[in-house]
Every structure is written in C-alpha cells, then in structure tokens.
Short mmCIF file of C-alpha atoms in Angstrom, two decimals:
data_model
loop_
_atom_site.label_atom_id
_atom_site.label_comp_id
_atom_site.label_asym_id
_atom_site.label_seq_id
_atom_site.Cartn_x
_atom_site.Cartn_y
_atom_site.Cartn_z
CA ALA S 1 0.00 0.00 0.00
CA VAL S 2 1.24 3.50 -0.86
CA PRO S 3 1.34 5.61 2.33
CA ALA S 4 -1.42 8.21 2.43
CA ASN S 5 0.98 11.17 2.29
CA ALA S 6 3.26 9.78 -0.45
CA ASN S 7 2.94 10.92 -4.05
CA ALA S 8 6.07 9.39 -5.61
CA ILE S 9 8.15 6.22 -5.54
CA HIS S 10 11.89 5.97 -6.14
CA PHE S 11 13.15 2.72 -7.60
CA GLN S 12 16.83 2.55 -6.73
CA PHE S 13 17.10 -0.53 -8.95
CA ALA S 14 14.98 -3.19 -10.61
CA VAL S 15 15.72 -5.88 -13.20
CA GLY S 16 14.02 -8.76 -14.98
CA GLY S 17 15.12 -12.35 -14.40
CA GLY S 18 18.19 -13.73 -16.17
CA GLY S 19 18.00 -16.56 -18.69
CA GLY S 20 19.65 -19.93 -18.17
CA GLY S 21 22.68 -21.32 -19.97
CA VAL S 22 22.74 -24.42 -22.16
CA GLY S 23 24.92 -27.42 -21.26
CA GLY S 24 27.68 -28.71 -23.51
CA ALA S 25 27.54 -31.62 -25.94
CA GLN S 26 30.10 -34.25 -26.89
CA TYR S 27 30.44 -36.40 -29.99
CA ASP S 28 31.88 -39.77 -30.92
CA LYS S 29 32.47 -39.24 -34.64
CA ALA S 30 31.80 -35.60 -35.47
CA GLY S 31 35.40 -34.49 -34.96
CA GLY S 32 34.72 -31.79 -32.36
CA GLU S 33 32.88 -30.82 -29.19
CA SER S 34 30.26 -28.17 -28.39
CA ALA S 35 30.04 -25.53 -25.65
CA GLY S 36 26.78 -24.06 -24.44
CA ALA S 37 26.15 -20.32 -24.74
CA GLY S 38 25.46 -18.26 -21.63
CA GLY S 39 21.99 -16.90 -20.92
CA SER S 40 21.00 -13.26 -21.46
CA SER S 41 20.16 -10.72 -18.74
CA GLY S 42 16.91 -8.86 -18.11
CA GLY S 43 15.92 -5.27 -18.81
CA TYR S 44 16.56 -2.83 -15.96
CA ILE S 45 15.90 0.55 -14.40
CA SER S 46 18.17 2.46 -12.01
CA ASP S 47 17.28 5.54 -9.92
CA LYS S 48 13.95 6.24 -11.59
CA VAL S 49 11.10 8.14 -9.88
CA PHE S 50 7.42 7.64 -10.72
CA SER S 51 4.28 9.47 -9.67
CA VAL S 52 1.85 7.44 -7.54
CA THR S 53 -1.32 8.18 -5.56
CA GLY S 54 -1.43 8.03 -1.79
CA GLY S 55 -3.52 5.10 -0.57
CA GLU S 56 -3.46 3.09 -3.79
CA THR S 57 -2.16 -0.46 -3.90
CA LEU S 58 0.90 -1.43 -5.90
CA THR S 59 1.38 -4.96 -7.20
CA ILE S 60 5.08 -5.80 -7.47
CA SER S 61 6.42 -8.97 -9.09
CA ALA S 62 10.12 -9.83 -9.39
CA GLY S 63 10.93 -12.11 -12.33
CA ALA S 64 11.99 -15.68 -11.64
CA SER S 65 15.38 -16.98 -12.74
CA GLY S 66 15.64 -19.07 -15.90
CA ALA S 67 16.89 -22.65 -15.49
CA GLY S 68 19.89 -24.06 -17.32
CA THR S 69 19.95 -27.35 -19.23
CA SER S 70 22.04 -30.45 -18.67
CA GLY S 71 23.31 -30.49 -22.25
CA GLY S 72 22.78 -32.68 -25.30
CA TYR S 73 21.19 -31.84 -28.65
CA ASN S 74 18.25 -29.62 -29.62
CA THR S 75 17.74 -28.02 -26.23
CA THR S 76 16.77 -24.58 -24.96
CA ALA S 77 17.31 -23.14 -21.49
CA THR S 78 14.46 -21.39 -19.68
CA SER S 79 14.01 -17.65 -20.00
CA GLY S 80 13.91 -15.35 -16.99
CA GLY S 81 10.57 -13.97 -15.82
CA ASN S 82 9.31 -10.41 -16.18
CA THR S 83 9.61 -7.91 -13.35
CA THR S 84 6.51 -5.71 -13.21
CA VAL S 85 4.98 -2.96 -11.07
CA SER S 86 1.41 -1.73 -11.46
CA GLY S 87 -0.93 0.36 -9.32
CA SER S 88 -4.64 0.19 -8.61
CA THR S 89 -4.84 3.87 -9.62
CA SER S 90 -1.61 4.47 -11.52
CA SER S 91 -1.93 1.33 -13.73
CA SER S 92 1.30 -0.12 -15.12
CA LEU S 93 4.50 1.68 -14.10
CA PHE S 94 6.95 -0.55 -15.95
CA THR S 95 7.68 -4.01 -17.31
CA LEU S 96 11.24 -5.33 -17.36
CA SER S 97 11.26 -8.45 -19.49
CA GLY S 98 13.50 -11.34 -18.57
CA GLY S 99 16.51 -12.38 -20.60
CA ALA S 100 16.00 -15.40 -22.81
CA GLY S 101 17.75 -18.69 -22.22
CA SER S 102 20.37 -19.77 -24.73
CA SER S 103 19.70 -22.62 -27.15
CA ALA S 104 21.27 -25.39 -29.21
CA SER S 105 19.99 -27.08 -32.35
CA GLY S 106 21.01 -30.00 -34.53
CA GLY S 107 23.92 -32.31 -33.84
CA GLY S 108 24.16 -35.94 -32.91
CA VAL S 109 26.65 -38.66 -32.06
CA GLN S 110 27.44 -39.15 -35.76
CA GLY S 111 27.52 -35.38 -36.38
CA PRO S 112 27.31 -32.74 -37.61
CA LEU S 113 28.26 -30.51 -34.69
CA ARG S 114 25.31 -28.66 -33.21
CA SER S 115 24.63 -24.93 -33.64
CA ASN S 116 24.55 -22.73 -30.52
CA ALA S 117 22.85 -19.39 -29.98
CA THR S 118 22.33 -16.83 -27.25
CA GLY S 119 18.80 -15.73 -26.40
CA ALA S 120 17.21 -12.31 -26.81
CA VAL S 121 18.07 -9.72 -24.19
CA GLY S 122 15.44 -8.37 -21.82
CA THR S 123 13.99 -4.91 -22.45
CA ALA S 124 12.49 -2.09 -20.37
CA THR S 125 8.99 -0.79 -21.13
CA ILE S 126 8.18 2.37 -19.18
CA SER S 127 4.43 3.05 -18.88
CA GLY S 128 3.97 5.21 -15.77
CA THR S 129 4.46 8.94 -15.20
CA VAL S 130 8.19 9.52 -14.72
CA LEU S 131 9.34 12.50 -12.63
CA THR S 132 12.57 14.11 -13.85
CA THR S 133 12.58 17.14 -11.53
CA GLY S 134 11.35 17.83 -8.01
CA THR S 135 12.31 18.22 -4.39
CA THR S 136 10.96 16.14 -1.51
CA VAL S 137 9.37 17.76 1.53
CA ASP S 138 12.57 17.00 3.48
CA GLY S 139 14.74 18.80 0.93
CA LEU S 140 16.06 16.02 -1.34
CA ASN S 141 16.47 17.02 -5.00
CA ILE S 142 15.49 13.87 -6.89
CA THR S 143 18.02 14.57 -9.68
CA THR S 144 20.78 13.76 -7.16
CA PHE S 145 19.58 10.16 -6.82
CA ASN S 146 22.45 8.14 -8.29
CA SER S 147 23.05 5.31 -5.82
CA GLY S 148 21.75 2.57 -8.14
CA PRO S 149 23.99 0.22 -10.13
CA VAL S 150 24.15 2.51 -13.19
CA GLY S 151 25.21 5.53 -11.11
CA THR S 152 23.06 7.95 -13.13
CA PHE S 153 19.63 9.41 -12.33
CA ASN S 154 16.65 8.28 -14.40
CA SER S 155 18.25 5.34 -16.18
CA ASN S 156 16.76 2.32 -17.92
CA GLY S 157 17.86 -0.06 -20.64
CA SER S 158 18.08 -3.51 -22.11
CA GLY S 159 20.01 -6.50 -20.84
CA ASN S 160 23.12 -8.07 -22.33
CA ALA S 161 23.54 -11.30 -24.28
CA GLY S 162 25.69 -14.13 -22.98
CA THR S 163 28.78 -15.24 -24.87
CA ASN S 164 28.75 -18.10 -27.37
CA PRO S 165 32.06 -20.01 -27.62
CA GLY S 166 30.62 -22.36 -30.24
CA ASN S 167 32.50 -25.55 -31.11
CA CYS S 168 36.10 -26.73 -30.94
CA GLY S 169 37.76 -28.79 -33.66
CA GLY S 170 39.30 -32.21 -33.18
CA ASP S 171 37.89 -35.29 -31.50
CA ASN S 172 37.92 -35.01 -27.69
CA CYS S 173 38.98 -31.35 -27.75
CA GLN S 174 37.98 -29.41 -24.63
CA ILE S 175 35.98 -26.20 -24.58
CA ALA S 176 34.44 -24.15 -21.76
CA GLY S 177 30.89 -22.83 -21.75
CA GLY S 178 29.92 -19.22 -22.39
CA THR S 179 29.58 -16.53 -19.73
CA GLY S 180 26.10 -15.24 -18.89
CA GLY S 181 25.18 -11.69 -19.88
CA SER S 182 25.85 -9.04 -17.23
CA SER S 183 22.88 -7.13 -15.78
CA TYR S 184 22.62 -3.35 -15.56
CA ALA S 185 24.89 -1.18 -17.70
CA GLY S 186 27.05 1.05 -15.60
CA PRO S 187 29.87 1.08 -13.08
CA GLY S 188 27.88 -1.29 -10.85
CA ALA S 189 27.13 -3.85 -13.57
CA VAL S 190 26.57 -7.35 -12.16
CA THR S 191 28.60 -10.01 -13.99
CA GLY S 192 26.87 -13.07 -15.38
CA GLY S 193 27.49 -16.64 -14.33
CA THR S 194 30.79 -18.15 -15.45
CA GLY S 195 30.84 -20.88 -18.06
CA ALA S 196 31.63 -24.39 -16.90
CA PRO S 197 34.94 -25.98 -17.87
CA ALA S 198 34.93 -29.39 -19.50
CA GLY S 199 33.38 -31.80 -17.00
CA GLY S 200 33.21 -29.11 -14.33
CA SER S 201 30.71 -26.68 -12.86
CA GLY S 202 30.00 -23.06 -13.79
CA SER S 203 28.35 -20.44 -11.60
CA VAL S 204 24.77 -19.20 -11.58
CA GLY S 205 23.78 -15.67 -12.48
CA THR S 206 22.80 -13.15 -9.80
CA ARG S 207 20.56 -10.06 -9.75
CA GLY S 208 19.09 -10.64 -13.19
CA SER S 209 22.29 -11.66 -14.99
CA GLY S 210 22.46 -14.70 -17.25
CA GLY S 211 23.56 -18.18 -16.24
CA GLY S 212 26.78 -19.72 -17.51
CA GLY S 213 26.84 -22.31 -20.29
CA GLY S 214 28.24 -25.83 -20.04
CA GLY S 215 31.49 -27.11 -21.49
CA ALA S 216 32.78 -30.33 -23.12
CA GLU S 217 34.65 -32.92 -23.24
CA PRO S 218 33.22 -34.40 -21.10
CA GLN S 219 30.05 -32.34 -21.23
CA SER S 220 28.88 -30.29 -18.27
CA ALA S 221 25.59 -28.59 -17.46
CA GLY S 222 24.54 -24.98 -17.93
CA THR S 223 23.46 -22.97 -14.89
CA ALA S 224 20.49 -20.83 -13.91
CA GLY S 225 20.25 -17.10 -14.41
CA GLY S 226 19.78 -14.68 -11.55
CA ALA S 227 16.32 -13.85 -10.21
CA GLY S 228 14.91 -10.39 -10.82
CA GLU S 229 14.75 -7.80 -8.05
CA VAL S 230 13.07 -4.55 -7.02
CA SER S 231 14.30 -1.96 -4.48
CA TYR S 232 12.14 1.09 -3.74
CA ARG S 233 11.16 3.80 -1.28
CA PHE S 234 8.17 6.13 -1.08
CA LEU S 235 8.55 9.91 -1.25
CA ARG S 236 6.49 13.07 -1.04
CA ILE S 237 7.40 15.70 -3.63
CA ALA S 238 6.71 19.25 -2.42
#
C-alpha cells in the first residue's frame, strides 16, 4: 500500500530475471565438441522516480530466474521472468522483461556438430508517469539520486547477451561454456554466471544476470540465471 501522504516512488534498482545457460555436448564421430552459450540478462531501471497516488495499492512482481539445461542436442534453457509494477490507480509503471535462455539445435553422435545461440536480451517498457525534476518535503532534490547500479539518475535499458564459444575442432577437444550476460549497464554492472569448464561446474547468475553455459569434453551442465529484483522507497514531492 502506498502511504497516504506519499505521491512518488523511487526505484533505486529493478531488473528482470536472467536466462539460463545451455549445457555442452560431446560427440563420438563428429570431430569436435560443443560448448553451451550463456543466458541473457533482463531489462533494468536504475534511480527512476514515478508518480503514484497516496492510498493506492501497488502490485510488485520480481521475475523468476531461468533454469539451465544439462546439455545434449536440440535443447533450450528457460528464460527469466518479467519484473513488473502496477498500481490500482496508476496502472502499469513498468515491465522489465526477462533475458531469454540460450539454445542449441542439430547435432548428434554421428555429427554434424550442433549450432549454438544466445537468447534475446530483456527490455524495459516504461508506462507510468516519470518525474525528472522535483524536491521532496525533506529537501532532497530527486536529480541527485544516483546510488543505483548505473550511477546515473533516471536510467533504464536492455540487458546483455551471454557469450557463445561455439564448437572446438578435433575429437575429444575441450571447450568451456559461455559466460552469462551481465545485468545493468554502468559502473555497478553485475557479472553473469561463469561458463563451466569441461566436465566441471559453472556459476549461476545473480541479480538478473544470465547463467553460464556448459562445457565439453566431457560435457557439463549450464546454470540458472539470476532472479529479478526490485528496491524502492516512497517519497512526497513538495
């Protein structure tokens, strides 16, 4: 519930969920091995202020993380969920779509090597009334709000794609999975999950970044992206 005397809300940061990474794949006769691409990160906002109505109810949903896959052929990791905020009076304030999971297609024990791809990045759709000037009743100029990850007032943007190492040549060659896409786009950017080495384990994404992909030979699994998040405080603009 928006406090009765509040008329604005400051989102220090918010981001959609990160997509998962695809696991690696290994071959008997194709003459190479395949690494999974990292997942993509979600759309974000940083230090953005919206107008709201005192007493209305806000519905806030942080996007779920996308799951990685264990590897193999023709597989797609799960995409991250959307992070949304809407008000009973103000309607939709924003939607931050989750980053898509990476994917792999084709391939088989006899070959050819599979094709790998990163998923689409998350985007930011701003629907509410954004305040770009104003001073709170306790003397805070909202244009000085810059404590979010981007470090700049009134920021929003799209996520980043994970990396795609592709395939290595030569039977039983070793290749590590791709890194997940970083979330946010500023000095406080959150790095994505690391790709797994051959037969090893990568790291999961955090704070809306993408999960790491799996490596080969032997193949290893991709990891989950980071869950979305929302951090806010209510204000009264004089």
